[in-house]
Every structure is written in C-alpha cells, then in structure tokens.
Coordinates of C-alpha atoms in Angstrom, one line a residue:
M1 CA 75.9 -25.5 -1.3
S2 CA 78.8 -23.8 0.5
G3 CA 82.0 -23.7 -1.5
Q4 CA 80.3 -24.0 -4.9
V5 CA 81.0 -21.3 -7.4
P6 CA 77.8 -19.3 -8.1
L7 CA 76.3 -20.0 -11.6
A8 CA 75.2 -17.3 -14.0
P9 CA 71.4 -17.1 -13.7
V10 CA 69.2 -19.0 -16.1
A11 CA 65.6 -17.9 -16.4
I12 CA 62.9 -20.6 -16.8
T13 CA 59.8 -19.0 -18.3
L14 CA 56.5 -20.2 -16.8
G15 CA 54.8 -21.4 -20.0
D16 CA 51.1 -21.6 -20.3
P17 CA 49.7 -21.8 -16.7
A18 CA 46.8 -24.0 -18.0
G19 CA 49.3 -26.5 -19.3
I20 CA 52.0 -28.7 -17.7
G21 CA 54.7 -25.9 -17.7
P22 CA 54.4 -25.0 -13.9
E23 CA 54.2 -28.7 -13.0
I24 CA 57.3 -29.8 -14.9
I25 CA 59.2 -26.8 -13.5
A26 CA 58.3 -27.8 -10.0
K27 CA 59.3 -31.4 -10.7
A28 CA 62.7 -30.3 -12.2
F29 CA 63.6 -28.4 -9.1
R30 CA 62.6 -31.3 -7.0
Q31 CA 64.2 -34.1 -9.1
A32 CA 67.3 -32.4 -10.6
P33 CA 68.9 -30.0 -8.2
D34 CA 72.1 -30.1 -10.2
A35 CA 70.4 -28.8 -13.3
T36 CA 68.3 -26.2 -11.5
R37 CA 71.0 -24.8 -9.3
G38 CA 71.2 -21.0 -9.8
A39 CA 68.1 -21.0 -12.1
F40 CA 64.9 -19.2 -11.3
V41 CA 61.4 -19.0 -12.7
A42 CA 60.4 -15.9 -14.6
G43 CA 56.7 -16.1 -14.1
D44 CA 53.9 -15.9 -11.6
V45 CA 54.3 -16.8 -7.9
A46 CA 50.7 -17.8 -7.4
A47 CA 50.7 -20.2 -10.5
M48 CA 53.9 -21.9 -9.2
R49 CA 52.5 -22.3 -5.7
R50 CA 49.4 -23.9 -7.2
A51 CA 51.5 -26.3 -9.2
S52 CA 53.7 -27.2 -6.2
Q53 CA 50.7 -27.8 -4.0
A54 CA 49.0 -30.0 -6.7
L55 CA 52.1 -32.2 -6.7
A56 CA 52.3 -32.6 -3.0
L57 CA 51.8 -36.2 -1.8
P58 CA 49.0 -36.8 0.8
G59 CA 50.2 -35.8 4.2
Q60 CA 53.4 -34.2 2.8
P61 CA 54.1 -30.4 2.6
A62 CA 54.2 -28.8 -0.8
W63 CA 57.7 -28.0 -2.3
P64 CA 58.2 -24.4 -1.1
V65 CA 58.1 -21.5 -3.5
A66 CA 60.3 -18.5 -2.6
Q67 CA 59.4 -15.1 -4.2
I68 CA 62.6 -13.2 -5.1
A69 CA 62.7 -9.4 -5.8
H70 CA 65.8 -9.4 -8.0
I71 CA 67.6 -11.8 -10.3
A72 CA 70.7 -11.9 -8.0
E73 CA 68.6 -13.3 -5.1
A74 CA 68.1 -16.6 -7.0
A75 CA 71.6 -17.8 -6.0
A76 CA 70.8 -17.3 -2.3
V77 CA 67.6 -19.3 -2.2
P78 CA 68.3 -22.4 -0.1
P79 CA 68.1 -25.9 -1.6
G80 CA 64.6 -27.3 -1.5
C81 CA 63.0 -24.0 -2.7
I82 CA 61.8 -22.8 -6.1
P83 CA 62.9 -19.2 -6.6
V84 CA 60.3 -17.2 -8.6
L85 CA 60.6 -13.7 -9.9
Q86 CA 57.2 -12.1 -10.4
V87 CA 57.4 -10.7 -13.9
V88 CA 53.7 -10.8 -14.8
A89 CA 52.0 -7.5 -13.8
A90 CA 48.6 -9.0 -13.2
P91 CA 48.7 -12.5 -11.6
A92 CA 47.2 -15.4 -13.4
E93 CA 43.6 -15.8 -12.2
N94 CA 40.7 -18.0 -13.3
I95 CA 43.1 -20.4 -15.0
V96 CA 41.5 -23.9 -15.7
P97 CA 44.0 -26.7 -16.3
G98 CA 43.7 -28.0 -19.8
R99 CA 41.6 -25.1 -21.1
I100 CA 42.8 -22.7 -23.8
G101 CA 42.4 -19.1 -22.7
A102 CA 43.5 -15.6 -23.5
E103 CA 44.5 -14.9 -19.9
A104 CA 46.8 -17.9 -19.8
G105 CA 48.2 -16.8 -23.2
R106 CA 48.9 -13.4 -21.8
V107 CA 50.8 -14.7 -18.8
A108 CA 52.9 -17.1 -21.0
G109 CA 53.7 -14.4 -23.5
D110 CA 54.6 -11.7 -21.0
C111 CA 57.0 -14.1 -19.3
V112 CA 58.9 -14.8 -22.6
V113 CA 59.0 -11.1 -23.5
W114 CA 60.5 -10.3 -20.0
A115 CA 63.1 -13.0 -20.3
A116 CA 64.1 -12.1 -23.8
R117 CA 64.7 -8.5 -22.8
A118 CA 66.6 -9.5 -19.7
A119 CA 68.8 -11.8 -21.8
L120 CA 69.4 -9.2 -24.5
R121 CA 70.5 -6.8 -21.7
G122 CA 73.0 -9.4 -20.5
E123 CA 71.2 -9.8 -17.1
I124 CA 70.8 -13.6 -17.5
A125 CA 72.9 -16.3 -19.2
A126 CA 70.1 -18.1 -21.0
I127 CA 66.4 -18.7 -21.3
V128 CA 64.7 -22.1 -20.9
T129 CA 61.1 -21.8 -22.0
A130 CA 58.4 -24.1 -20.7
P131 CA 55.7 -24.9 -23.3
L132 CA 53.1 -22.3 -24.3
H133 CA 50.0 -22.8 -26.4
K134 CA 49.9 -21.1 -29.8
E135 CA 46.2 -20.6 -29.9
A136 CA 46.2 -19.1 -26.4
L137 CA 49.1 -16.8 -27.3
A138 CA 47.1 -15.6 -30.4
A139 CA 44.0 -15.1 -28.3
A140 CA 46.0 -12.8 -26.0
G141 CA 46.9 -10.6 -28.9
F142 CA 50.5 -11.7 -29.6
P143 CA 51.1 -11.7 -33.4
Y144 CA 53.5 -14.6 -33.3
P145 CA 52.9 -18.3 -33.9
G146 CA 55.3 -19.4 -31.2
H147 CA 58.4 -18.8 -29.1
T148 CA 60.8 -18.7 -31.9
E149 CA 59.1 -15.9 -33.8
L150 CA 58.5 -13.9 -30.7
L151 CA 62.1 -14.1 -29.6
Q152 CA 63.3 -13.3 -33.1
A153 CA 61.1 -10.1 -33.1
E154 CA 62.5 -9.1 -29.7
A155 CA 66.1 -9.7 -30.8
A156 CA 65.6 -7.7 -34.0
A157 CA 64.0 -4.8 -32.2
H158 CA 66.9 -4.8 -29.7
A159 CA 69.4 -4.8 -32.5
G160 CA 67.5 -2.1 -34.5
V161 CA 67.1 -4.3 -37.6
A162 CA 64.1 -5.6 -39.5
V163 CA 62.9 -9.1 -38.4
D164 CA 64.2 -10.6 -41.6
G165 CA 67.6 -9.2 -40.8
M166 CA 67.7 -11.5 -37.7
P167 CA 67.3 -15.0 -39.4
V168 CA 66.8 -17.8 -36.9
R169 CA 66.4 -21.5 -37.2
M170 CA 65.0 -24.3 -34.9
M171 CA 67.2 -27.2 -34.0
L172 CA 65.8 -30.3 -32.3
A173 CA 68.4 -32.4 -30.6
N174 CA 68.8 -35.4 -28.3
D175 CA 71.8 -37.6 -27.6
E176 CA 71.3 -39.5 -30.9
L177 CA 70.2 -37.0 -33.5
R178 CA 70.1 -33.3 -34.3
T179 CA 68.0 -31.7 -37.0
V180 CA 67.7 -28.1 -38.1
L181 CA 64.7 -26.8 -40.0
V182 CA 64.6 -24.6 -43.1
S183 CA 61.1 -23.5 -42.3
I184 CA 59.3 -23.6 -39.0
H185 CA 55.6 -22.8 -38.3
M186 CA 53.7 -22.6 -41.6
S187 CA 51.5 -24.7 -43.7
L188 CA 53.0 -27.5 -45.7
R189 CA 52.0 -25.7 -48.9
D190 CA 53.9 -22.6 -47.8
A191 CA 56.8 -24.6 -46.5
I192 CA 57.4 -26.1 -49.9
T193 CA 57.5 -22.6 -51.4
A194 CA 59.9 -21.5 -48.7
V195 CA 62.5 -24.0 -49.9
S196 CA 64.6 -21.5 -51.9
F197 CA 68.3 -21.2 -52.7
G198 CA 68.6 -18.4 -50.1
S199 CA 66.7 -20.1 -47.3
V200 CA 68.7 -23.3 -47.7
L201 CA 72.0 -21.5 -47.8
E202 CA 71.1 -19.4 -44.8
T203 CA 70.2 -22.5 -42.9
L204 CA 73.5 -24.1 -43.7
R205 CA 75.4 -21.0 -42.6
I206 CA 73.5 -20.6 -39.3
T207 CA 73.8 -24.3 -38.5
H208 CA 77.6 -24.3 -39.3
R209 CA 78.3 -21.4 -37.0
A210 CA 76.1 -22.7 -34.1
L211 CA 77.4 -26.3 -34.3
Q212 CA 81.0 -25.2 -34.6
R213 CA 80.6 -23.3 -31.3
M214 CA 78.8 -26.2 -29.7
L215 CA 81.2 -29.0 -30.9
G216 CA 84.5 -27.1 -31.0
R217 CA 85.0 -28.2 -34.6
A218 CA 83.4 -27.9 -38.0
P219 CA 80.2 -29.9 -38.1
R220 CA 79.4 -32.6 -40.7
I221 CA 76.1 -31.6 -42.2
G222 CA 73.8 -33.9 -44.0
V223 CA 71.0 -32.3 -46.1
A224 CA 67.6 -33.9 -46.7
G225 CA 65.9 -33.6 -50.0
L226 CA 62.3 -32.2 -50.3
N227 CA 60.8 -34.9 -52.5
P228 CA 60.7 -38.7 -52.2
H229 CA 64.0 -40.2 -53.1
A230 CA 65.5 -36.7 -53.1
G231 CA 63.7 -36.2 -56.4
E232 CA 65.0 -39.3 -58.2
G233 CA 67.0 -37.2 -60.7
G234 CA 64.0 -34.9 -61.4
L235 CA 61.4 -37.6 -61.8
F236 CA 59.7 -36.7 -58.5
G237 CA 60.5 -33.0 -58.4
S238 CA 63.2 -30.6 -59.4
E239 CA 63.9 -28.7 -56.1
E240 CA 66.9 -30.9 -55.3
R241 CA 68.5 -30.3 -58.7
D242 CA 67.6 -26.6 -59.1
I243 CA 67.6 -25.3 -55.5
I244 CA 69.1 -27.5 -52.8
A245 CA 72.2 -28.8 -54.6
P246 CA 73.3 -25.3 -55.8
A247 CA 72.9 -24.1 -52.2
I248 CA 75.1 -26.9 -50.9
A249 CA 77.7 -26.1 -53.6
A250 CA 77.6 -22.4 -52.5
A251 CA 78.1 -23.6 -48.9
H252 CA 81.1 -25.7 -49.9
A253 CA 82.6 -22.6 -51.5
E254 CA 82.4 -21.0 -48.0
G255 CA 84.2 -23.9 -46.3
I256 CA 81.0 -25.5 -44.9
D257 CA 81.1 -29.3 -44.8
A258 CA 77.6 -30.1 -46.2
Q259 CA 76.6 -33.2 -48.1
G260 CA 73.5 -34.1 -50.1
P261 CA 70.7 -33.8 -50.9
Y262 CA 69.9 -37.3 -49.6
A263 CA 66.7 -39.2 -49.6
P264 CA 64.7 -38.0 -46.6
D265 CA 63.6 -41.5 -45.6
T266 CA 67.2 -42.6 -44.9
V267 CA 69.4 -39.6 -44.1
F268 CA 68.2 -39.5 -40.5
M269 CA 69.2 -43.1 -39.9
R270 CA 72.7 -42.3 -41.4
A271 CA 73.1 -39.4 -39.0
R272 CA 71.9 -41.2 -35.8
A273 CA 74.6 -41.7 -33.3
R274 CA 74.8 -44.9 -31.3
P275 CA 73.6 -44.3 -27.7
G276 CA 76.4 -43.2 -25.5
V277 CA 78.8 -42.6 -28.4
P278 CA 78.5 -38.9 -29.5
G279 CA 79.6 -38.2 -33.0
S280 CA 79.3 -41.8 -34.2
G281 CA 76.8 -41.1 -36.9
E282 CA 77.7 -40.2 -40.4
F283 CA 76.6 -36.6 -39.8
D284 CA 76.5 -34.3 -36.8
V285 CA 73.2 -32.7 -37.9
V286 CA 70.6 -33.0 -40.7
I287 CA 69.1 -30.1 -42.4
A288 CA 65.3 -30.8 -42.9
M289 CA 63.3 -28.9 -45.4
Y290 CA 60.2 -28.5 -43.3
H291 CA 58.8 -28.9 -39.8
D292 CA 57.5 -32.4 -39.6
Q293 CA 60.3 -33.9 -41.8
G294 CA 62.8 -32.9 -39.1
L295 CA 60.7 -33.3 -35.9
I296 CA 59.2 -36.7 -36.5
P297 CA 62.5 -38.6 -36.3
V298 CA 63.7 -36.8 -33.2
K299 CA 60.4 -37.2 -31.4
Y300 CA 60.2 -40.8 -32.3
L301 CA 63.4 -41.4 -30.4
G302 CA 61.7 -40.0 -27.3
V303 CA 60.3 -36.6 -26.4
E304 CA 61.6 -37.0 -22.9
K305 CA 65.2 -36.7 -24.3
G306 CA 64.6 -34.0 -26.9
V307 CA 65.6 -30.3 -26.6
N308 CA 64.6 -27.4 -28.9
V309 CA 67.3 -24.9 -29.5
T310 CA 66.9 -21.6 -31.3
L311 CA 69.9 -20.9 -33.6
G312 CA 70.8 -17.4 -34.9
L313 CA 69.7 -15.3 -31.9
P314 CA 72.1 -13.2 -29.8
L315 CA 71.0 -15.1 -26.7
V316 CA 70.8 -18.7 -25.6
R317 CA 67.3 -20.3 -25.7
T318 CA 66.3 -23.9 -25.2
S319 CA 63.1 -25.6 -24.4
P320 CA 61.6 -29.1 -23.9
D321 CA 60.7 -31.0 -27.1
H322 CA 56.9 -31.2 -26.3
G323 CA 53.9 -29.0 -25.9
T324 CA 51.5 -27.9 -23.2
A325 CA 49.9 -31.4 -22.9
F326 CA 46.5 -30.0 -21.9
D327 CA 45.1 -33.6 -21.7
I328 CA 47.2 -34.4 -18.6
A329 CA 47.6 -30.9 -17.1
G330 CA 46.9 -30.8 -13.4
T331 CA 47.1 -34.6 -13.0
G332 CA 50.7 -34.8 -11.8
R333 CA 51.7 -37.2 -14.6
A334 CA 53.8 -34.9 -16.8
D335 CA 57.5 -35.9 -17.2
A336 CA 60.1 -33.2 -16.5
S337 CA 63.0 -35.0 -18.2
S338 CA 63.0 -32.9 -21.4
L339 CA 63.0 -29.7 -19.4
V340 CA 65.9 -30.9 -17.3
E341 CA 67.8 -31.7 -20.5
A342 CA 67.0 -28.3 -21.9
L343 CA 68.4 -26.7 -18.7
R344 CA 71.6 -28.7 -19.0
M345 CA 72.0 -27.8 -22.7
A346 CA 71.4 -24.1 -22.0
R347 CA 74.2 -24.2 -19.4
T348 CA 76.5 -25.8 -21.9
L349 CA 75.7 -23.4 -24.7
A350 CA 76.0 -20.4 -22.4
G351 CA 79.2 -21.6 -20.9
A352 CA 77.6 -20.9 -17.5

C-alpha cells in the first residue's frame, strides 16, 4: 500500500445484522481490495466479527476485524483487515439470522443515521448502505419506509428545511440501463395518484442535474408513460396527455433533453446499452412512473450488477440493488458483487 495516495473515507453501513449485510461486507473486503481501500464499516464490531467467523473455511482463520476509534484510522488499517467504527451505542445481541426483529432494526437504523450526519458534516466522502429490512426498521420505531426517506429527513433537518423542501429520487443503474423513479415506496394506488405535473417535472430536473455531473454532458432522458401503450392517445388513460407530456414540454423549456412519453413495455429496451459500450442506447436514463415499472427491467438484467443511487441529496449515497435476503442469511451463499459495484460508483460520484 506504500506510495498510494490515501482515499477520502467511505462509510459502509452495517445493514440489518440478521440479514446478509455483514456477510457481503466481509466478502467485499476479502474479494475486492481495490474497491474497499480506504473504506470502513460504520456499525457494530461484534456483528462483523460474527459474520467474518461464519465465512471462515474449515481449518482457516477468520478474516480479521480491526476496531478503529476514529474515521482517520481506517486508512492505516493494513490490508487483510476489515476496519469497523463502533457507531452503535448498544452492541447487537440476540440476533438470529433470517429473523425480523426490532433490535436488528435499531442497529441498522442507528448506523444509517450516524453515517448521514457524518456525511453532512463533511467527515466522509460517501455512504454505501448495506441492506436493511423495512419491517424491522419500523419495529424499532423509525418512522421511515427505507433508507431513502431516512436520509432525506436527515438532510432536510441539517439544511433547516421541511422534508418536502429536499426532494429526492431513486436511481437504479447497471452497465446497461439506468432508471429514475417518480415515486418510491408507496402502494400502487397511491403511486398512480403521485404522478402529477410537479412530480414528473421535479424528477426530470433532479435527473438532469445528477446525470450531467455523472456523465460530464447533458443526459438524454427517455420518459415512460403510466398506462399501457402510453395511453394510446387517451383510450387507455389521460395521464400521458394531461400530465406527463406537459411536464416534458416544461422541461424542454428549461433546456432539458427529455423525450416521450413512450410505451413502458418498449422504452427500456430502447435505452439499454450494449454490454461494454456505454452510451450506446437511445437514452442515458429512463424516467419510470412508479417503483416496479423501473426496478423490474434493471433487476432482470442481474441484481449482482445493479446499484441504487439516491439523487437530490447533498451527499453521495449508493447501495446494492437487493434486500436483506433473510432466506440465505448466515449460509455464506450471498453474493457481494452488487455491494462492490456500489462502492465503485460511490467513489466515482464523490470524486474520491
């Protein structure tokens, strides 16, 4: 490691300790030292040690976990160790792999809150969040349905504005496709109601700003319709004609290169880049009207490649494109590839 320029620190939050978060973190440090160099775990030392020991091969020592006292110490931890900063006041105890619990939710939520505040203070370059479980988070008393909303609330409080004054969007990305969602975690019935002129235009603005920074040029944005065949001229719904198309026109007036609305069942194919040829799709990103419309095509291409990026925050946050996988937690079978990609994207976005 001598002679290498120290990297700005990236915090990896522990995730739900009853899920695969600690396990994929340990695997990422073991399998991808280039991606984890300079990173540290914001979490619980005991939980990481349990995960490392569970992954040890018979007759082989566990991957060592090094407890650090300060963020700056992460850079000095030697290769072959996992640096962990104890940010949870009470260590995780009585955690059963694969079981939803308030204790696990508390640990996961506390790690995210600590990392968000550290990032907002400028102490770390980016946050990479291992998966948490929404039901466990709620059981622990956190009034947020997931990472995105929790981070939005922390950022709004830091800026001294109302939560709706800090609009954020979720982007799912891999090397073939990017999608940004107009609405995130809500019922489908509520998500349809959330498709308004303002929400679509705000999504276009946030996406344009974020992708322009990421790509170094104005992005080409394709917009999916809400209804089958993008409404078929009003035969299958009027949202495209009355809401989405006017929002696209308003974005054009602001210099945003947005096209559509297009039929949702084909626009993602038009945007998909050829493997290994970035930018070869017709669009750089697709705006999807609701959660599953945008996530299904990205996940179908392979969750091991997908990365979740929160757009609109005054900090960099990425995460793997999968959940806690309680069904395989503790078995050693979880794949760390998506977490590794999230680490690499976080470095790119943070310029670190």
